[in-house]
mmCIF file of C-alpha atoms in Angstrom:
data_model
loop_
_atom_site.group_PDB
_atom_site.id
_atom_site.type_symbol
_atom_site.label_atom_id
_atom_site.label_comp_id
_atom_site.label_asym_id
_atom_site.label_seq_id
_atom_site.Cartn_x
_atom_site.Cartn_y
_atom_site.Cartn_z
ATOM 1 C CA VAL A 19 0.012 0.074 0.046
ATOM 2 C CA ILE A 20 2.813 2.357 0.788
ATOM 3 C CA ASP A 21 4.345 1.487 -2.458
ATOM 4 C CA VAL A 22 1.106 2.364 -4.240
ATOM 5 C CA SER A 23 0.561 5.660 -2.716
ATOM 6 C CA GLY A 24 4.437 6.440 -3.171
ATOM 7 C CA GLU A 25 3.610 5.874 -6.832
ATOM 8 C CA VAL A 26 0.542 8.119 -6.741
ATOM 9 C CA ARG A 27 2.408 10.641 -5.175
ATOM 10 C CA ARG A 28 5.453 10.583 -7.659
ATOM 11 C CA SER A 29 2.904 10.495 -10.611
ATOM 12 C CA ASP A 30 1.017 13.698 -9.092
ATOM 13 C CA ALA A 31 4.344 15.338 -8.755
ATOM 14 C CA ARG A 32 5.175 14.652 -12.383
ATOM 15 C CA ASP A 33 1.620 16.169 -13.308
ATOM 16 C CA ASN A 34 2.327 19.073 -11.284
ATOM 17 C CA ARG A 35 5.673 19.684 -12.695
ATOM 18 C CA ALA A 36 4.459 19.410 -16.320
ATOM 19 C CA ARG A 37 1.634 21.637 -15.496
ATOM 20 C CA ILE A 38 3.728 24.386 -13.890
ATOM 21 C CA LEU A 39 6.210 24.224 -16.937
ATOM 22 C CA ALA A 40 3.293 24.512 -19.482
ATOM 23 C CA GLU A 41 1.735 27.547 -17.622
ATOM 24 C CA ALA A 42 5.437 29.043 -17.132
ATOM 25 C CA ARG A 43 6.069 28.715 -20.657
ATOM 26 C CA ALA A 44 2.795 30.578 -21.573
ATOM 27 C CA ALA A 45 3.105 33.365 -18.849
ATOM 28 C CA PHE A 46 6.927 33.917 -19.485
ATOM 29 C CA ALA A 47 6.244 34.228 -23.393
ATOM 30 C CA ALA A 48 3.502 36.689 -22.755
ATOM 31 C CA ASP A 49 4.953 38.863 -19.997
ATOM 32 C CA GLY A 50 8.767 37.954 -19.517
ATOM 33 C CA LEU A 51 10.319 37.331 -16.433
ATOM 34 C CA ASP A 52 8.225 39.843 -14.477
ATOM 35 C CA VAL A 53 5.360 37.220 -13.988
ATOM 36 C CA PRO A 54 5.101 36.435 -10.435
ATOM 37 C CA ILE A 55 5.556 32.895 -9.241
ATOM 38 C CA ARG A 56 2.353 33.011 -7.479
ATOM 39 C CA GLU A 57 0.565 33.847 -10.687
ATOM 40 C CA ILE A 58 2.094 30.837 -12.492
ATOM 41 C CA ALA A 59 1.153 28.671 -9.244
ATOM 42 C CA ARG A 60 -2.336 29.982 -9.665
ATOM 43 C CA ARG A 61 -2.862 29.089 -13.287
ATOM 44 C CA ALA A 62 -1.176 25.732 -12.741
ATOM 45 C CA GLY A 63 -3.590 25.061 -9.791
ATOM 46 C CA VAL A 64 -1.042 24.401 -7.376
ATOM 47 C CA GLY A 65 0.297 26.085 -4.223
ATOM 48 C CA VAL A 66 3.514 28.574 -4.358
ATOM 49 C CA ALA A 67 5.399 26.115 -2.274
ATOM 50 C CA THR A 68 4.822 23.299 -4.695
ATOM 51 C CA VAL A 69 6.355 25.486 -7.378
ATOM 52 C CA TYR A 70 9.496 26.189 -5.123
ATOM 53 C CA ARG A 71 9.628 22.396 -4.401
ATOM 54 C CA HIS A 72 10.295 21.720 -8.132
ATOM 55 C CA PHE A 73 12.046 24.912 -9.155
ATOM 56 C CA PRO A 74 14.160 26.734 -6.458
ATOM 57 C CA THR A 75 14.210 29.990 -8.377
ATOM 58 C CA LYS A 76 12.161 31.926 -10.898
ATOM 59 C CA GLU A 77 15.376 31.786 -13.051
ATOM 60 C CA ALA A 78 15.555 27.855 -12.795
ATOM 61 C CA LEU A 79 11.773 27.583 -13.594
ATOM 62 C CA PHE A 80 12.413 29.921 -16.689
ATOM 63 C CA SER A 81 15.438 27.899 -17.990
ATOM 64 C CA ASP A 82 13.685 24.720 -17.357
ATOM 65 C CA ALA A 83 10.554 25.960 -19.352
ATOM 66 C CA PHE A 84 12.366 26.378 -22.359
ATOM 67 C CA SER A 85 15.364 23.833 -21.868
ATOM 68 C CA ASP A 86 13.638 21.328 -24.620
ATOM 69 C CA GLN A 87 13.313 23.931 -27.160
ATOM 70 C CA MET A 88 16.819 25.266 -26.299
ATOM 71 C CA ALA A 89 18.298 21.954 -26.817
ATOM 72 C CA ARG A 90 16.494 21.629 -30.175
ATOM 73 C CA CYS A 91 18.263 24.860 -31.309
ATOM 74 C CA ALA A 92 21.585 23.304 -30.302
ATOM 75 C CA GLN A 93 20.927 20.297 -32.372
ATOM 76 C CA ILE A 94 19.760 22.261 -35.561
ATOM 77 C CA ALA A 95 23.099 24.140 -35.338
ATOM 78 C CA GLU A 96 25.132 21.009 -34.907
ATOM 79 C CA GLU A 97 23.489 19.615 -37.853
ATOM 80 C CA GLY A 98 24.119 22.749 -39.943
ATOM 81 C CA LEU A 99 27.926 22.486 -38.959
ATOM 82 C CA ALA A 100 27.893 18.965 -39.727
ATOM 83 C CA ALA A 101 26.855 19.691 -43.381
ATOM 84 C CA SER A 102 29.672 19.299 -45.948
ATOM 85 C CA ASP A 103 28.694 22.294 -47.840
ATOM 86 C CA PRO A 104 28.966 25.341 -45.517
ATOM 87 C CA TRP A 105 26.207 27.362 -47.356
ATOM 88 C CA ALA A 106 23.718 24.432 -47.278
ATOM 89 C CA GLY A 107 24.394 23.984 -43.643
ATOM 90 C CA PHE A 108 23.834 27.752 -42.978
ATOM 91 C CA CYS A 109 20.610 27.568 -44.965
ATOM 92 C CA LEU A 110 19.479 24.597 -43.013
ATOM 93 C CA VAL A 111 19.866 26.169 -39.709
ATOM 94 C CA ILE A 112 18.146 29.442 -40.702
ATOM 95 C CA GLU A 113 15.188 27.422 -42.459
ATOM 96 C CA LYS A 114 14.874 25.129 -39.375
ATOM 97 C CA LEU A 115 15.163 27.698 -36.561
ATOM 98 C CA MET A 116 12.636 30.135 -38.363
ATOM 99 C CA GLU A 117 10.073 27.207 -38.776
ATOM 100 C CA MET A 118 10.661 26.146 -35.081
ATOM 101 C CA HIS A 119 10.204 29.853 -33.858
ATOM 102 C CA ALA A 120 7.032 30.434 -36.292
ATOM 103 C CA ALA A 121 5.435 27.158 -34.830
ATOM 104 C CA ASP A 122 6.220 28.194 -31.198
ATOM 105 C CA GLN A 123 5.783 31.908 -30.563
ATOM 106 C CA GLY A 124 6.247 31.788 -26.940
ATOM 107 C CA PHE A 125 9.738 30.341 -27.314
ATOM 108 C CA ALA A 126 10.463 32.638 -30.287
ATOM 109 C CA ARG A 127 9.676 35.550 -28.038
ATOM 110 C CA ALA A 128 11.902 34.389 -25.339
ATOM 111 C CA TYR A 129 14.812 33.605 -27.824
ATOM 112 C CA THR A 130 14.937 36.995 -28.940
ATOM 113 C CA SER A 131 14.492 38.688 -25.561
ATOM 114 C CA ARG A 132 16.994 39.548 -22.880
ATOM 115 C CA PHE A 133 16.828 37.915 -19.566
ATOM 116 C CA PRO A 134 20.035 38.608 -17.838
ATOM 117 C CA ALA A 135 18.939 36.834 -14.497
ATOM 118 C CA ALA A 136 18.138 33.683 -16.434
ATOM 119 C CA ALA A 137 21.786 32.593 -16.514
ATOM 120 C CA VAL A 138 21.445 28.958 -17.818
ATOM 121 C CA PHE A 139 19.060 30.131 -20.647
ATOM 122 C CA THR A 140 21.255 33.107 -21.524
ATOM 123 C CA ALA A 141 24.381 30.837 -21.488
ATOM 124 C CA ASP A 142 22.687 28.234 -23.800
ATOM 125 C CA ARG A 143 21.540 31.008 -26.294
ATOM 126 C CA ASP A 144 24.873 32.436 -26.229
ATOM 127 C CA ARG A 145 26.360 29.199 -27.016
ATOM 128 C CA ASN A 146 23.843 28.758 -29.839
ATOM 129 C CA LEU A 147 24.666 32.299 -31.145
ATOM 130 C CA ARG A 148 28.413 31.311 -31.186
ATOM 131 C CA LEU A 149 27.666 28.174 -33.239
ATOM 132 C CA MET A 150 25.658 30.649 -35.576
ATOM 133 C CA LEU A 151 28.858 32.814 -35.978
ATOM 134 C CA GLU A 152 30.876 29.992 -36.821
ATOM 135 C CA LEU A 153 28.332 28.738 -39.609
ATOM 136 C CA MET A 154 28.536 32.336 -40.855
ATOM 137 C CA ARG A 155 32.279 32.267 -40.806
ATOM 138 C CA ARG A 156 32.376 28.992 -42.809
ATOM 139 C CA ALA A 157 29.724 30.090 -45.191
ATOM 140 C CA LYS A 158 31.564 33.517 -45.911
ATOM 141 C CA ALA A 159 34.823 31.528 -46.383
ATOM 142 C CA SER A 160 33.095 29.256 -49.025
ATOM 143 C CA GLY A 161 32.082 32.513 -50.880
ATOM 144 C CA GLU A 162 28.330 31.968 -50.738
ATOM 145 C CA LEU A 163 27.362 34.116 -47.720
ATOM 146 C CA ARG A 164 27.801 37.804 -48.222
ATOM 147 C CA GLY A 165 30.730 39.252 -46.343
ATOM 148 C CA ASP A 166 28.588 42.234 -45.121
ATOM 149 C CA LEU A 167 26.325 40.178 -43.024
ATOM 150 C CA VAL A 168 26.693 40.117 -39.252
ATOM 151 C CA LEU A 169 24.973 38.125 -36.391
ATOM 152 C CA GLU A 170 22.817 41.022 -35.813
ATOM 153 C CA ASP A 171 21.071 40.198 -39.362
ATOM 154 C CA VAL A 172 20.263 36.817 -38.063
ATOM 155 C CA SER A 173 18.684 38.382 -34.911
ATOM 156 C CA LEU A 174 16.748 40.611 -37.030
ATOM 157 C CA ALA A 175 15.494 37.875 -39.163
ATOM 158 C CA LEU A 176 14.314 35.883 -36.084
ATOM 159 C CA MET A 177 12.598 39.011 -34.661
ATOM 160 C CA ALA A 178 11.061 39.755 -38.053
ATOM 161 C CA ASN A 179 9.860 36.192 -38.201
ATOM 162 C CA GLU A 180 8.032 36.842 -34.916
ATOM 163 C CA GLY A 181 5.938 39.591 -36.648
ATOM 164 C CA ILE A 182 4.273 37.382 -38.990
ATOM 165 C CA ARG A 183 0.582 36.726 -38.167
ATOM 166 C CA ALA A 184 -1.633 34.451 -39.898
ATOM 167 C CA GLU A 185 -4.983 32.807 -38.952
ATOM 168 C CA THR A 186 -3.537 29.514 -37.994
ATOM 169 C CA THR A 187 -0.053 28.134 -36.994
ATOM 170 C CA GLN A 188 0.055 26.009 -40.273
ATOM 171 C CA LEU A 189 -0.294 29.276 -42.329
ATOM 172 C CA ARG A 190 2.046 31.311 -40.006
ATOM 173 C CA VAL A 191 4.635 28.414 -40.633
ATOM 174 C CA ALA A 192 3.981 28.350 -44.573
ATOM 175 C CA ALA A 193 4.563 32.157 -44.554
ATOM 176 C CA SER A 194 7.513 32.019 -42.420
ATOM 177 C CA ARG A 195 9.108 29.538 -44.828
ATOM 178 C CA ARG A 196 8.626 31.999 -47.827
ATOM 179 C CA PHE A 197 10.081 34.664 -45.514
ATOM 180 C CA ALA A 198 13.104 32.491 -44.809
ATOM 181 C CA ALA A 199 13.709 31.676 -48.523
ATOM 182 C CA LEU A 200 13.386 35.557 -49.355
ATOM 183 C CA LEU A 201 16.041 36.416 -46.772
ATOM 184 C CA LEU A 202 18.388 33.738 -47.602
ATOM 185 C CA ARG A 203 18.228 35.081 -51.160
ATOM 186 C CA SER A 204 19.492 38.374 -49.899
ATOM 187 C CA PHE A 205 22.194 36.687 -47.885
ATOM 188 C CA SER A 206 23.558 34.971 -50.696
ATOM 189 C CA THR A 207 26.290 36.372 -53.013
ATOM 190 C CA SER A 208 24.781 34.594 -56.107
ATOM 191 C CA LEU A 209 21.388 34.385 -57.605
ATOM 192 C CA ARG A 210 21.577 30.631 -57.529
ATOM 193 C CA ALA A 211 19.348 30.647 -54.461
ATOM 194 C CA ALA A 212 16.505 28.063 -54.530
ATOM 195 C CA PRO A 213 13.022 28.859 -55.819
ATOM 196 C CA LEU A 214 10.732 30.518 -53.245
ATOM 197 C CA PRO A 215 8.253 28.355 -51.610
ATOM 198 C CA PRO A 216 4.447 29.460 -52.365
ATOM 199 C CA PRO A 217 3.175 32.522 -50.594
ATOM 200 C CA ALA A 218 0.714 32.161 -47.787
ATOM 201 C CA ARG A 219 -2.485 33.652 -47.448
ATOM 202 C CA LEU A 220 -2.162 36.536 -44.951
ATOM 203 C CA SER A 221 -4.862 38.554 -43.151
ATOM 204 C CA LEU A 222 -3.880 41.565 -45.098
ATOM 205 C CA THR A 223 -5.340 41.162 -48.633
ATOM 206 C CA ILE A 224 -7.376 42.932 -51.269
ATOM 207 C CA VAL B 134 -18.922 87.745 -23.506
ATOM 208 C CA ILE B 135 -20.978 85.167 -25.398
ATOM 209 C CA ASP B 136 -18.393 85.318 -28.111
ATOM 210 C CA VAL B 137 -15.524 84.568 -25.763
ATOM 211 C CA SER B 138 -17.156 81.650 -24.097
ATOM 212 C CA GLY B 139 -18.107 80.500 -27.520
ATOM 213 C CA GLU B 140 -14.418 80.518 -28.361
ATOM 214 C CA VAL B 141 -13.578 78.614 -25.212
ATOM 215 C CA ARG B 142 -16.119 76.000 -25.841
ATOM 216 C CA ARG B 143 -14.832 75.501 -29.394
ATOM 217 C CA SER B 144 -11.152 75.131 -28.133
ATOM 218 C CA ASP B 145 -12.385 72.684 -25.429
ATOM 219 C CA ALA B 146 -14.036 70.832 -28.170
ATOM 220 C CA ARG B 147 -10.960 70.772 -30.239
ATOM 221 C CA ASP B 148 -8.880 69.607 -27.288
ATOM 222 C CA ASN B 149 -11.353 66.856 -26.504
ATOM 223 C CA ARG B 150 -11.376 65.665 -30.091
ATOM 224 C CA ALA B 151 -7.500 65.398 -30.336
ATOM 225 C CA ARG B 152 -7.427 63.671 -26.824
ATOM 226 C CA ILE B 153 -9.958 61.103 -27.881
ATOM 227 C CA LEU B 154 -8.164 60.326 -31.117
ATOM 228 C CA ALA B 155 -4.875 60.021 -29.326
ATOM 229 C CA GLU B 156 -6.442 57.647 -26.753
ATOM 230 C CA ALA B 157 -8.362 55.784 -29.503
ATOM 231 C CA ARG B 158 -5.091 55.387 -31.741
ATOM 232 C CA ALA B 159 -3.375 53.719 -28.612
ATOM 233 C CA ALA B 160 -6.213 51.507 -27.719
ATOM 234 C CA PHE B 161 -7.036 50.494 -31.092
ATOM 235 C CA ALA B 162 -3.421 49.761 -31.890
ATOM 236 C CA ALA B 163 -3.150 47.481 -28.860
ATOM 237 C CA ASP B 164 -6.608 45.716 -28.791
ATOM 238 C CA GLY B 165 -7.993 46.267 -32.170
ATOM 239 C CA LEU B 166 -11.599 47.157 -32.826
ATOM 240 C CA ASP B 167 -12.846 45.223 -29.730
ATOM 241 C CA VAL B 168 -11.958 48.322 -27.296
ATOM 242 C CA PRO B 169 -15.249 49.681 -25.919
ATOM 243 C CA ILE B 170 -16.030 53.146 -26.573
ATOM 244 C CA ARG B 171 -16.535 53.876 -22.836
ATOM 245 C CA GLU B 172 -13.003 52.697 -22.186
ATOM 246 C CA ILE B 173 -11.657 55.122 -24.717
ATOM 247 C CA ALA B 174 -13.837 57.947 -23.146
ATOM 248 C CA ARG B 175 -12.587 57.080 -19.746
ATOM 249 C CA ARG B 176 -8.921 57.273 -20.747
ATOM 250 C CA ALA B 177 -9.545 60.587 -22.528
ATOM 251 C CA GLY B 178 -11.238 62.061 -19.516
ATOM 252 C CA VAL B 179 -14.624 62.781 -21.313
ATOM 253 C CA GLY B 180 -17.953 61.340 -21.159
ATOM 254 C CA VAL B 181 -19.291 58.608 -23.669
ATOM 255 C CA ALA B 182 -21.766 61.296 -25.230
ATOM 256 C CA THR B 183 -18.891 63.528 -25.803
ATOM 257 C CA VAL B 184 -17.121 60.649 -27.938
ATOM 258 C CA TYR B 185 -20.249 60.054 -29.802
ATOM 259 C CA ARG B 186 -20.978 63.804 -30.675
ATOM 260 C CA HIS B 187 -17.466 63.761 -32.268
ATOM 261 C CA PHE B 188 -17.639 60.332 -33.846
ATOM 262 C CA PRO B 189 -21.082 58.874 -34.787
ATOM 263 C CA THR B 190 -19.764 55.183 -34.679
ATOM 264 C CA LYS B 191 -16.899 53.324 -33.523
ATOM 265 C CA GLU B 192 -15.755 52.681 -37.224
ATOM 266 C CA ALA B 193 -15.818 56.431 -37.742
ATOM 267 C CA LEU B 194 -13.518 57.047 -34.746
ATOM 268 C CA PHE B 195 -11.247 54.134 -36.052
ATOM 269 C CA SER B 196 -10.932 55.600 -39.475
ATOM 270 C CA ASP B 197 -10.396 59.132 -38.202
ATOM 271 C CA ALA B 198 -7.669 57.898 -35.547
ATOM 272 C CA PHE B 199 -5.427 56.687 -38.438
ATOM 273 C CA SER B 200 -6.639 58.911 -41.324
ATOM 274 C CA ASP B 201 -3.498 61.261 -41.221
ATOM 275 C CA GLN B 202 -1.304 58.193 -41.504
ATOM 276 C CA MET B 203 -3.276 56.565 -44.203
ATOM 277 C CA ALA B 204 -3.025 59.851 -46.256
ATOM 278 C CA ARG B 205 0.691 59.680 -45.776
ATOM 279 C CA CYS B 206 0.865 56.115 -47.156
ATOM 280 C CA ALA B 207 -1.183 57.144 -50.186
ATOM 281 C CA GLN B 208 1.336 60.047 -50.664
ATOM 282 C CA ILE B 209 4.239 57.733 -50.457
ATOM 283 C CA ALA B 210 2.635 55.484 -53.162
ATOM 284 C CA GLU B 211 1.872 58.423 -55.377
ATOM 285 C CA GLU B 212 5.556 59.612 -54.989
ATOM 286 C CA GLY B 213 6.738 56.004 -56.085
ATOM 287 C CA LEU B 214 4.520 55.989 -59.124
ATOM 288 C CA ALA B 215 5.774 59.446 -60.232
ATOM 289 C CA ALA B 216 9.248 58.156 -60.127
ATOM 290 C CA SER B 217 10.841 57.869 -63.624
ATOM 291 C CA ASP B 218 12.497 54.662 -62.824
ATOM 292 C CA PRO B 219 9.944 52.068 -61.798
ATOM 293 C CA TRP B 220 12.399 50.038 -59.647
ATOM 294 C CA ALA B 221 13.626 53.158 -57.765
ATOM 295 C CA GLY B 222 9.916 53.999 -57.356
ATOM 296 C CA PHE B 223 9.129 50.455 -55.936
ATOM 297 C CA CYS B 224 11.943 50.797 -53.505
ATOM 298 C CA LEU B 225 11.354 54.232 -52.298
ATOM 299 C CA VAL B 226 7.848 53.209 -51.420
ATOM 300 C CA ILE B 227 8.923 50.022 -49.564
ATOM 301 C CA GLU B 228 11.850 52.064 -47.775
ATOM 302 C CA LYS B 229 9.581 54.929 -46.652
ATOM 303 C CA LEU B 230 6.525 52.735 -45.749
ATOM 304 C CA MET B 231 8.708 50.447 -43.498
ATOM 305 C CA GLU B 232 10.406 53.425 -42.030
ATOM 306 C CA MET B 233 7.066 54.890 -41.206
ATOM 307 C CA HIS B 234 5.497 51.755 -39.844
ATOM 308 C CA ALA B 235 8.667 51.150 -37.529
ATOM 309 C CA ALA B 236 8.376 54.764 -36.284
ATOM 310 C CA ASP B 237 4.640 54.270 -35.376
ATOM 311 C CA GLN B 238 4.038 50.694 -34.113
ATOM 312 C CA GLY B 239 0.244 51.562 -33.494
ATOM 313 C CA PHE B 240 -0.386 52.272 -37.183
ATOM 314 C CA ALA B 241 1.688 49.619 -38.223
ATOM 315 C CA ARG B 242 -0.314 46.950 -36.357
ATOM 316 C CA ALA B 243 -3.607 48.597 -37.654
ATOM 317 C CA TYR B 244 -2.274 48.612 -41.210
ATOM 318 C CA THR B 245 -1.645 44.898 -41.189
ATOM 319 C CA SER B 246 -4.874 43.763 -39.269
ATOM 320 C CA ARG B 247 -8.323 43.298 -40.735
ATOM 321 C CA PHE B 248 -11.021 45.481 -39.733
ATOM 322 C CA PRO B 249 -13.884 44.768 -41.996
ATOM 323 C CA ALA B 250 -16.299 46.869 -40.179
ATOM 324 C CA ALA B 251 -13.955 49.982 -40.485
ATOM 325 C CA ALA B 252 -15.154 50.713 -44.025
ATOM 326 C CA VAL B 253 -13.382 53.856 -44.786
ATOM 327 C CA PHE B 254 -9.998 52.604 -42.972
ATOM 328 C CA THR B 255 -10.357 49.422 -45.357
ATOM 329 C CA ALA B 256 -11.416 51.200 -48.487
ATOM 330 C CA ASP B 257 -8.051 53.487 -48.110
ATOM 331 C CA ARG B 258 -5.825 50.648 -47.452
ATOM 332 C CA ASP B 259 -7.318 48.735 -50.445
ATOM 333 C CA ARG B 260 -6.751 51.799 -52.524
ATOM 334 C CA ASN B 261 -3.144 51.904 -51.129
ATOM 335 C CA LEU B 262 -2.615 48.159 -51.890
ATOM 336 C CA ARG B 263 -3.826 48.632 -55.433
ATOM 337 C CA LEU B 264 -1.362 51.222 -55.967
ATOM 338 C CA MET B 265 1.439 48.954 -54.469
ATOM 339 C CA LEU B 266 0.210 46.397 -57.054
ATOM 340 C CA GLU B 267 0.603 48.853 -59.916
ATOM 341 C CA LEU B 268 4.041 49.781 -58.542
ATOM 342 C CA MET B 269 4.984 45.997 -58.705
ATOM 343 C CA ARG B 270 3.537 45.546 -62.037
ATOM 344 C CA ARG B 271 5.932 48.410 -63.457
ATOM 345 C CA ALA B 272 8.815 47.300 -61.598
ATOM 346 C CA LYS B 273 8.494 43.786 -63.123
ATOM 347 C CA ALA B 274 7.838 45.062 -66.441
ATOM 348 C CA SER B 275 11.195 46.916 -66.270
ATOM 349 C CA GLY B 276 12.990 43.675 -65.360
ATOM 350 C CA GLU B 277 14.188 44.656 -62.144
ATOM 351 C CA LEU B 278 11.526 43.182 -59.669
ATOM 352 C CA ARG B 279 11.474 39.336 -59.716
ATOM 353 C CA GLY B 280 8.377 37.866 -61.354
ATOM 354 C CA ASP B 281 7.755 35.431 -58.622
ATOM 355 C CA LEU B 282 6.767 38.196 -56.077
ATOM 356 C CA VAL B 283 3.216 38.687 -55.077
ATOM 357 C CA LEU B 284 1.346 41.571 -53.101
ATOM 358 C CA GLU B 285 1.384 39.012 -50.156
ATOM 359 C CA ASP B 286 5.135 39.434 -49.951
ATOM 360 C CA VAL B 287 4.851 43.100 -49.482
ATOM 361 C CA SER B 288 2.331 42.233 -46.659
ATOM 362 C CA LEU B 289 4.784 39.754 -45.276
ATOM 363 C CA ALA B 290 7.485 42.199 -45.295
ATOM 364 C CA LEU B 291 5.222 44.806 -43.523
ATOM 365 C CA MET B 292 4.247 42.224 -40.766
ATOM 366 C CA ALA B 293 8.027 41.223 -40.317
ATOM 367 C CA ASN B 294 8.925 44.850 -39.977
ATOM 368 C CA GLU B 295 6.562 44.885 -36.759
ATOM 369 C CA GLY B 296 8.351 42.111 -35.229
ATOM 370 C CA ILE B 297 11.724 44.295 -34.912
ATOM 371 C CA ARG B 298 12.021 45.247 -31.222
ATOM 372 C CA ALA B 299 14.803 47.686 -30.187
ATOM 373 C CA GLU B 300 15.445 49.695 -27.037
ATOM 374 C CA THR B 301 14.481 52.983 -28.665
ATOM 375 C CA THR B 302 12.444 53.919 -31.699
ATOM 376 C CA GLN B 303 15.453 55.450 -33.317
ATOM 377 C CA LEU B 304 17.230 52.087 -33.071
ATOM 378 C CA ARG B 305 13.989 50.306 -34.369
ATOM 379 C CA VAL B 306 13.919 52.599 -37.395
ATOM 380 C CA ALA B 307 17.690 52.084 -38.086
ATOM 381 C CA ALA B 308 17.222 48.088 -37.794
ATOM 382 C CA SER B 309 14.066 48.302 -40.101
ATOM 383 C CA ARG B 310 16.078 50.407 -42.690
ATOM 384 C CA ARG B 311 18.767 47.642 -42.846
ATOM 385 C CA PHE B 312 15.917 44.968 -42.926
ATOM 386 C CA ALA B 313 14.190 46.876 -45.807
ATOM 387 C CA ALA B 314 17.511 47.008 -47.715
ATOM 388 C CA LEU B 315 17.984 43.198 -47.137
ATOM 389 C CA LEU B 316 14.597 42.307 -48.549
ATOM 390 C CA LEU B 317 14.775 44.769 -51.610
ATOM 391 C CA ARG B 318 18.082 43.023 -52.442
ATOM 392 C CA SER B 319 15.952 39.595 -52.477
ATOM 393 C CA PHE B 320 13.268 41.241 -54.348
ATOM 394 C CA SER B 321 15.777 42.279 -57.092
ATOM 395 C CA THR B 322 16.531 40.321 -60.134
ATOM 396 C CA SER B 323 20.113 41.578 -60.210
ATOM 397 C CA LEU B 324 22.712 41.964 -57.573
ATOM 398 C CA ARG B 325 23.162 45.551 -58.317
ATOM 399 C CA ALA B 326 21.162 46.498 -54.981
ATOM 400 C CA ALA B 327 22.460 49.299 -53.119
ATOM 401 C CA PRO B 328 24.842 48.473 -50.353
ATOM 402 C CA LEU B 329 23.234 47.815 -46.961
ATOM 403 C CA PRO B 330 22.670 50.498 -44.202
ATOM 404 C CA PRO B 331 24.754 49.620 -41.194
ATOM 405 C CA PRO B 332 23.490 47.063 -38.536
ATOM 406 C CA ALA B 333 21.482 48.395 -35.520
ATOM 407 C CA ARG B 334 22.328 47.052 -32.092
ATOM 408 C CA LEU B 335 19.601 44.723 -31.100
ATOM 409 C CA SER B 336 18.628 43.416 -27.551
ATOM 410 C CA LEU B 337 19.586 39.918 -28.742
ATOM 411 C CA THR B 338 23.434 39.936 -28.710
ATOM 412 C CA ILE B 339 26.463 38.001 -27.353
#
């Protein structure tokens, strides 16, 4: 009996942790690190003490809330660096990052915001941006990426990607795909860039 | 004495009208047409009846709130159409529109949103977008604008422009200027596009 209730408690704890993380992601995405812990606890339907039992600080909660997405970003960058063609590797990273951000606006917003207090999140992102710099260095050396581009242009691309609004996530991702192709065309030294994906229907139409 | 108080009343009415329009712009930009008139009245420090005395319907208030900016958009499009070089005309319109939108996020948001009930606003924008189509047609005919671009790509560019965040309006406008240059490069059939303006410092940096 003790074992069974122990099981139940552990499974409750797992449910609570997952619920807290989901609410934290939504709240941080909307309002940044200013969201009070008690508000996240309220939305998750748990007490403040339960939140602190799982996450000792708000910064820990923040970093954990986005750790899967951050790991995915790192994996995408590593894939790009592993490509034999540096330009193809760079394009792959931009395309996959922008698609991922378009599908997950909460994470996209967090990724392009500064949270100096969230040390783990910030360190992970800095590592990610350094991989991006290396991708750019290689793609410039291969002669395919224009020399006048800087890391700030990738930040600009990611922020701009966030501005895309559409009626559904699917439409937003489709629009983002075309947008990425347009940007990569302008990043390229040649006009050999791939043809554009089809335009997606946006709310602003005549 | 009657004349003087009449003057005062007229000047009060002008102040009220200006205050209502300013609050309406801010509220519509943040929350769209759903903002209740009583909320705009409250923020402007006037009664609901005063709002209705100046603006018979919420749609009229909405259209009036953005009428100066809409007129400026029309003026920009006409300038572009008057240019002797169609590609230069198209670039001028994209650059000026994006700069204007970057400087006025409230209007930018309104411009890229659908407000079917705001008939005057919508008709003005449709007219503007039709001028954009004509600019695109001419620039394609001149061989400088890529044939695979559609009006939706301009909408995409304007929405993406809205995603740019920076610490000050000045920095946002600078970043938007570089962004416009990047997009125009990808819109062009040649690589003769002008050099990029300098990158602007964004919050996402390492």
